[in-house]
Structures are given as C-alpha cells and as structure tokens.
Amino acid sequence: MILQMKFKTNNTRKALPHSIQLITFMSFLSCFTQGIFAENLSYAEAEQYILQNSYSSQASQALNQASKLQAEAVKGIGLPRVDLNVRAYKFHSETDIPLDSFKGNLEKTLSQGVNDKVNQWQSEQNIPSGIADPLKQGLTQTIHSGIGLFPDTANVVLEDEVITPTISVLMPLYTGGVTTSTKQLANIKSERSQLDSKQQQDIQRFEIIQAYFNVQLQKQLLNASNFNLSAMQQHYDNALKLERQGFISKGQRMQFEVVRNNAQRASQSSEVNLQASQFQLQNLLHKQSVDQLTTPLFVNNQQSQSINDLLASYPETSSLIRKMRMDTRLADENIKIQNAAKKPNLFAFGEYSLDDKQNWIVGVVARYNLFSGIDKNKNIQAAELQRYATELITARTQQEIENLIYKSYSEMHSAQNNQQLLRQNEKAAQENLRIQQLSFKEDMGTATQVIDAQNQMNALKTEMAMNAYKYVMSLATLLQSHGSIDQFKNYVSQNNTDFIR
C-alpha cells in the first residue's frame, strides 16, 4: 500500500522522543566543547608525534645506538693487547734430600787431602813410614767417624712471599681472517640496525595511518547514520500525525517506527565504533584525548607512479629486502670465520717485570689445532647452507612483496574509478532526492519514495567514505611494501585530490 501524505513537512513540528533529544543535545555539546578545547591535528603532525614519542621508536633508537657502539668497540681488535699484571703469591715447600753420595764424596776428599799432607810432611821431614802410616790410618778413621755423624737424609723447607708486577703485550700477527671478519660483522650489524630502525618507523607510520583515517571514516559513517536517523524521525512524526487524523492505520504507522528504530540503532552503533577508533588513536599517541583531526579522507585522481616503476625500484627502497641482503652478507662473513678456524694462528708476545730484577721476555707463538672434538668441515658446510637458505628466503620474500605491490596498486586504481562513479551517482542521488521531496510536497509522490531516495543518498555517502578509506589503506600498503611510506603525507597535498568531508 502506498502512503499518500496530504500536508507539507516544512511546517511540521518534530516531536522527537526524549532519548533522541538527549543524543542530539550531547552531540551538540560534545562538538561545542571540542571546538573550544581541542587542538587541530593534521596527519603530518600525528606522524611526527608518534615517531618521536612511541615506545617502539624509542626502543629502536636505543638498539640502533647500541649497534653503533658495538661496531666502534671492535675497531681496534687487531691492535696489540697490553695488560698490567700483578702476581702475588706465597709458597711453602718441604722435601727430603739424600746425603749418602755427599757424605761419601766428602769423606773421600778429606781423606785424600789429609793423606797428601802427611805424605808431603813425611817427605820433607824424612819421617819413617812406620810412623806416618799409623798417623794416616788414625786420621782417616777420625774423618770416617766424623762423617758418620751426618744424617743419611736432610729435610729442606722453603718458604717465601712474592709480589711481582709486570707488563705484558700480545699482538696477533695472523689469525686466518678472523680479525677482519669480526670487524666486518660488527659494521654490517650496525648498518642492519639502522634499517631495523627505519622499518620500525615505517610500521609506526602504517599504524598511525590506519588509526587516524579510521577515526575519519567512523565520523563519516556516524554523520550518515545521524542524517538517516533525522530523516526517519521526521517521517515517523508525519506518519504519527496521519494516524491520529485517520489517514493511515496503526500498522502502517508502525512500519515507519520500525524503520526509525533501525536507524536509531545504527546511529548508536556508529557512535560506539567512533569512540573505539578514537580511543585507539589516543592510546597510540599517548594522549588523554583525541584532537580535532584536520586531514580528511581523500582519493587521488591520478597515479603518480606506474606499476612497472614500483616493481623495478622496490629492491633498493624496501627496508625488508635490504635487511635480508645484509643477512646474506652476514652469512658470507660467517663462512670466512669457519674457514679461519682451520688455519694456524701467529702471535707476538712480550713481558717485562716492574720489580727490581727487571726480568723480560719476548717471543712469537704459532698455534695450529690438531684436534678439538669439533668437525670444522661440517661447520663450514652448515654456514654455506645457511647462506643458501638466506638467498632462497630473500627470493621468496621478493615474490610476496611483488604480489602485494600489484594487489595494492590494483585496489588503488579500482578505488579511484569507483570514486569517479560515486561522484556521478551523488549528483544523480541529490537530484532524485530533490525531485522526490518536491513531488511529495506537491502531493505527487509518496513517503516511501522519499525514504528510498534518502536511503540511497545515505548509502551513497557511506560507500564514498568506505571507498576513500579503502584507497587510503591501499596506498599505505603499497608504499610500505615499496619502502617509501614516508612519502605518504605528500599524497595528501597532491593536486587533483578528492577529499571526503
């Protein structure tokens, strides 16, 4: 059944229920207070703020600085190592020394000496041998008896306390390439850390794009829902008056009530979604409240780069691909280190005592490991396989990035085409709504036709907002995959850009 309305709606007083009046008042109060206290926040300002204040950015900066310090720390790894040493020790040593040989030699020496003296005295004094021989025997016996008084062993105890300061120098002359590879590893890790920092910033940019423009999307959806609710409330009020005048039945009036209630429920749901998106944004920015966002949803009407240029240039701009190439370089240095483990090492050393004795020593040490329980050849093979796996993973990642670039580019192009069609449909929908409202006022149309025209207009506004958000996120995904998401803010200010306000 078609509902015919016999009066003009511009003279009808809206009798909003108390809940609708309260929602309208709170929305007005919220907009009024935000206009007074809120500060304007563009996307570029939000991006700069999160890059300077987010936890992830600060952590990435700290790790980047740590890698630089580690690279600087090993710059002098091939220089001589100079140590100041102090040896302080106390020792006690006790041992038994056998004296048999000593006693025999001593007795023999003394007896020989005495006999020589007696023989000399005998020859000088012409003493008969009968007198000299008993003298020799007596003296020899006396010596033997005296030597027998000595013990067969002697217990010797040595004790001392020593403090010896020295300076030692150790310089590697040949390490098989370990020194050079260690420096190179530190430098590559430092460069890789810088790419980690840039990649983290790109992730932060993508997150702020998603959160910032999601708030703008939810605002557009809420505006469309509120517009639809207001229109449905107006038609319900008109239907209520017609029912009282007897032009329509209660069942017909309730159809408008159901439509109004559905619009009210959609408006409340949009309000909840907006609050959730605002909380996510303020939590990301570490703010107590969300400022007035000044960068609207947008669609660039022209592509600034071709798909072929993007696919050709991403290996040099993508932080992820550049990091994975550095992983290959790290694997190369690891192979060199494993090969160096099979080569000999050559060191020069020296040590000088700082005590009063001033002892010193210098020399060269050559070392070649014959056996350590580790199969060095298998370590080399493992390092080579790791490098091969890194190359394969890099190639696979490039395939995924190329697919993502192509998909995002296609979605951007589709959103641009849709935006042009939606703008054309918007003009047609506005004209259709104007005609239906005019026909209704002139008693030539029905309320259902007006409601359908308003629903079409509302659906069109919702679709335009969602299409613009799709374009923004496709653009962000494309730039992040390409490695140039830091250029996103430039797309906002491009000429020939359609803004959704």
CSV table of C-alpha atoms in Angstrom, one decimal, residues 9-205:
chain,number,residue,atom,x,y,z
A,9,THR,CA,6.5,18.7,6.0
A,10,ASN,CA,8.3,22.0,6.3
A,11,ASN,CA,5.5,23.2,8.6
A,12,THR,CA,5.5,20.1,10.8
A,13,ARG,CA,7.0,20.4,14.2
A,14,LYS,CA,9.2,17.4,15.0
A,15,ALA,CA,8.3,15.7,18.2
A,16,LEU,CA,11.5,13.9,19.0
A,17,PRO,CA,11.4,11.3,21.8
A,18,HIS,CA,13.4,12.2,25.0
A,19,SER,CA,16.2,9.8,24.1
A,20,ILE,CA,16.7,11.4,20.6
A,21,GLN,CA,16.6,14.9,22.1
A,22,LEU,CA,19.3,13.8,24.7
A,23,ILE,CA,21.5,12.3,22.0
A,24,THR,CA,21.2,15.4,19.9
A,25,PHE,CA,22.0,17.7,22.8
A,26,MET,CA,25.0,15.6,23.9
A,27,SER,CA,26.3,15.5,20.3
A,28,PHE,CA,26.0,19.3,20.1
A,29,LEU,CA,27.6,19.8,23.5
A,30,SER,CA,30.5,17.5,22.5
A,31,CYS,CA,31.1,19.3,19.2
A,32,PHE,CA,30.9,22.7,21.0
A,33,THR,CA,33.4,21.7,23.7
A,34,GLN,CA,35.8,20.1,21.2
A,35,GLY,CA,35.7,23.3,19.2
A,36,ILE,CA,36.8,25.2,22.3
A,37,PHE,CA,39.4,23.0,23.8
A,38,ALA,CA,40.6,20.7,21.1
A,39,GLU,CA,43.7,21.5,19.0
A,40,ASN,CA,43.9,20.8,15.3
A,41,LEU,CA,45.9,17.7,14.5
A,42,SER,CA,46.8,17.0,10.9
A,43,TYR,CA,48.1,13.6,9.7
A,44,ALA,CA,51.6,15.0,9.3
A,45,GLU,CA,51.6,16.2,12.9
A,46,ALA,CA,50.3,12.9,14.1
A,47,GLU,CA,53.0,11.0,12.2
A,48,GLN,CA,55.8,13.3,13.6
A,49,TYR,CA,54.4,12.9,17.1
A,50,ILE,CA,54.3,9.1,17.1
A,51,LEU,CA,57.8,8.8,15.5
A,52,GLN,CA,59.2,10.9,18.4
A,53,ASN,CA,57.2,9.6,21.3
A,54,SER,CA,56.2,6.0,20.7
A,55,TYR,CA,57.7,3.2,22.8
A,56,SER,CA,58.7,1.2,19.7
A,57,SER,CA,60.5,4.2,18.2
A,58,GLN,CA,62.4,4.9,21.4
A,59,ALA,CA,63.4,1.2,21.7
A,60,SER,CA,64.5,1.1,18.1
A,61,GLN,CA,66.7,4.2,18.6
A,62,ALA,CA,68.3,2.7,21.6
A,63,LEU,CA,69.1,-0.6,19.8
A,64,ASN,CA,70.4,1.4,16.8
A,65,GLN,CA,72.8,3.3,19.1
A,66,ALA,CA,73.8,0.1,20.8
A,67,SER,CA,74.8,-1.4,17.5
A,68,LYS,CA,76.9,1.6,16.6
A,69,LEU,CA,78.7,1.5,19.9
A,70,GLN,CA,79.4,-2.2,19.4
A,71,ALA,CA,80.8,-1.5,15.9
A,72,GLU,CA,83.1,1.2,17.3
A,73,ALA,CA,84.1,-1.1,20.2
A,74,VAL,CA,85.8,-3.6,17.9
A,75,LYS,CA,87.6,-1.2,15.6
A,76,GLY,CA,90.9,-1.8,17.4
A,77,ILE,CA,90.6,-5.6,17.6
A,78,GLY,CA,93.8,-6.1,15.6
A,79,LEU,CA,96.0,-3.8,17.7
A,80,PRO,CA,98.4,-5.1,20.4
A,81,ARG,CA,96.8,-6.1,23.7
A,82,VAL,CA,98.7,-4.5,26.6
A,83,ASP,CA,98.0,-5.8,30.2
A,84,LEU,CA,99.3,-4.8,33.6
A,85,ASN,CA,99.7,-7.9,35.6
A,86,VAL,CA,100.4,-8.3,39.3
A,87,ARG,CA,101.4,-11.8,40.6
A,88,ALA,CA,101.2,-12.1,44.4
A,89,TYR,CA,101.8,-15.5,45.9
A,90,LYS,CA,103.1,-17.2,49.0
A,91,PHE,CA,104.7,-20.7,48.8
A,92,HIS,CA,105.8,-23.4,51.2
A,93,SER,CA,107.9,-26.4,50.0
A,94,GLU,CA,109.3,-29.3,52.1
A,95,THR,CA,111.5,-32.2,50.8
A,96,ASP,CA,114.0,-34.8,51.9
A,97,ILE,CA,117.4,-34.8,50.2
A,98,PRO,CA,119.6,-38.0,50.4
A,99,LEU,CA,123.2,-37.3,51.7
A,100,ASP,CA,124.9,-40.7,51.1
A,101,SER,CA,126.6,-39.6,47.9
A,102,PHE,CA,127.5,-36.3,49.5
A,103,LYS,CA,129.0,-38.0,52.6
A,104,GLY,CA,131.0,-40.5,50.5
A,105,ASN,CA,132.5,-37.7,48.3
A,106,LEU,CA,133.2,-35.6,51.4
A,107,GLU,CA,135.0,-38.4,53.2
A,108,LYS,CA,137.0,-39.3,50.1
A,109,THR,CA,138.0,-35.8,49.5
A,110,LEU,CA,139.0,-35.2,53.1
A,111,SER,CA,140.9,-38.5,53.4
A,112,GLN,CA,142.8,-37.8,50.2
A,113,GLY,CA,143.7,-34.3,51.3
A,114,VAL,CA,144.9,-35.5,54.7
A,115,ASN,CA,147.0,-38.3,53.2
A,116,ASP,CA,148.5,-35.9,50.7
A,117,LYS,CA,149.5,-33.6,53.5
A,118,VAL,CA,151.0,-36.4,55.6
A,119,ASN,CA,152.9,-37.7,52.6
A,120,GLN,CA,154.3,-34.2,52.0
A,121,TRP,CA,155.3,-33.8,55.6
A,122,GLN,CA,156.8,-37.3,55.6
A,123,SER,CA,159.0,-36.5,52.6
A,124,GLU,CA,160.0,-33.1,53.8
A,125,GLN,CA,161.0,-34.3,57.3
A,126,ASN,CA,162.3,-37.8,56.3
A,127,ILE,CA,159.9,-39.4,58.7
A,128,PRO,CA,159.8,-43.2,58.6
A,129,SER,CA,156.8,-44.9,57.1
A,130,GLY,CA,156.3,-46.8,60.3
A,131,ILE,CA,155.3,-43.5,62.0
A,132,ALA,CA,153.4,-41.9,59.0
A,133,ASP,CA,151.2,-44.9,58.2
A,134,PRO,CA,149.6,-45.3,61.6
A,135,LEU,CA,149.0,-41.5,61.5
A,136,LYS,CA,147.2,-41.7,58.2
A,137,GLN,CA,145.1,-44.6,59.4
A,138,GLY,CA,144.2,-42.7,62.5
A,139,LEU,CA,143.3,-39.5,60.7
A,140,THR,CA,141.2,-41.5,58.1
A,141,GLN,CA,139.4,-43.2,60.9
A,142,THR,CA,138.7,-40.0,62.6
A,143,ILE,CA,137.3,-38.5,59.3
A,144,HIS,CA,135.1,-41.5,58.8
A,145,SER,CA,133.8,-41.3,62.3
A,146,GLY,CA,133.1,-37.5,61.9
A,147,ILE,CA,131.4,-38.0,58.6
A,148,GLY,CA,129.2,-40.7,60.1
A,149,LEU,CA,127.8,-38.1,62.5
A,150,PHE,CA,126.0,-36.6,59.5
A,151,PRO,CA,122.4,-38.0,58.8
A,152,ASP,CA,121.8,-40.0,55.7
A,153,THR,CA,119.0,-37.5,54.6
A,154,ALA,CA,118.3,-33.8,55.0
A,155,ASN,CA,114.8,-32.3,55.3
A,156,VAL,CA,114.7,-28.9,53.5
A,157,VAL,CA,111.8,-26.4,53.9
A,158,LEU,CA,111.4,-23.4,51.5
A,159,GLU,CA,109.0,-20.5,52.3
A,160,ASP,CA,108.6,-17.2,50.6
A,161,GLU,CA,106.1,-14.3,49.7
A,162,VAL,CA,106.4,-12.8,46.3
A,163,ILE,CA,104.7,-9.8,44.7
A,164,THR,CA,105.8,-9.2,41.1
A,165,PRO,CA,104.2,-6.5,38.8
A,166,THR,CA,104.7,-7.0,35.0
A,167,ILE,CA,103.5,-5.5,31.7
A,168,SER,CA,102.6,-8.0,29.0
A,169,VAL,CA,102.0,-7.4,25.3
A,170,LEU,CA,100.2,-9.8,23.0
A,171,MET,CA,99.7,-8.9,19.3
A,172,PRO,CA,98.0,-11.1,16.7
A,173,LEU,CA,100.2,-11.4,13.6
A,174,TYR,CA,98.0,-13.8,11.6
A,175,THR,CA,94.5,-15.2,12.6
A,176,GLY,CA,93.4,-16.6,9.3
A,177,GLY,CA,90.9,-13.7,8.7
A,178,VAL,CA,89.0,-13.8,12.0
A,179,THR,CA,90.0,-10.2,12.9
A,180,THR,CA,88.9,-8.8,9.6
A,181,SER,CA,85.6,-10.7,9.6
A,182,THR,CA,84.8,-9.8,13.1
A,183,LYS,CA,85.1,-6.1,12.3
A,184,GLN,CA,83.0,-6.6,9.1
A,185,LEU,CA,80.4,-8.4,11.1
A,186,ALA,CA,80.1,-5.5,13.5
A,187,ASN,CA,79.8,-3.0,10.7
A,188,ILE,CA,77.1,-4.9,8.9
A,189,LYS,CA,75.1,-5.4,12.1
A,190,SER,CA,75.3,-1.6,12.7
A,191,GLU,CA,74.0,-0.9,9.2
A,192,ARG,CA,71.3,-3.5,9.6
A,193,SER,CA,70.3,-1.9,12.8
A,194,GLN,CA,69.7,1.3,11.0
A,195,LEU,CA,67.4,-0.5,8.6
A,196,ASP,CA,65.6,-2.0,11.6
A,197,SER,CA,65.0,1.5,12.9
A,198,LYS,CA,63.7,2.7,9.5
A,199,GLN,CA,61.5,-0.4,9.2
A,200,GLN,CA,60.1,0.2,12.7
A,201,GLN,CA,59.3,3.8,11.7
A,202,ASP,CA,57.5,2.6,8.6
A,203,ILE,CA,55.4,0.3,10.8
A,204,GLN,CA,54.6,3.2,13.1
A,205,ARG,CA,53.6,5.2,10.0
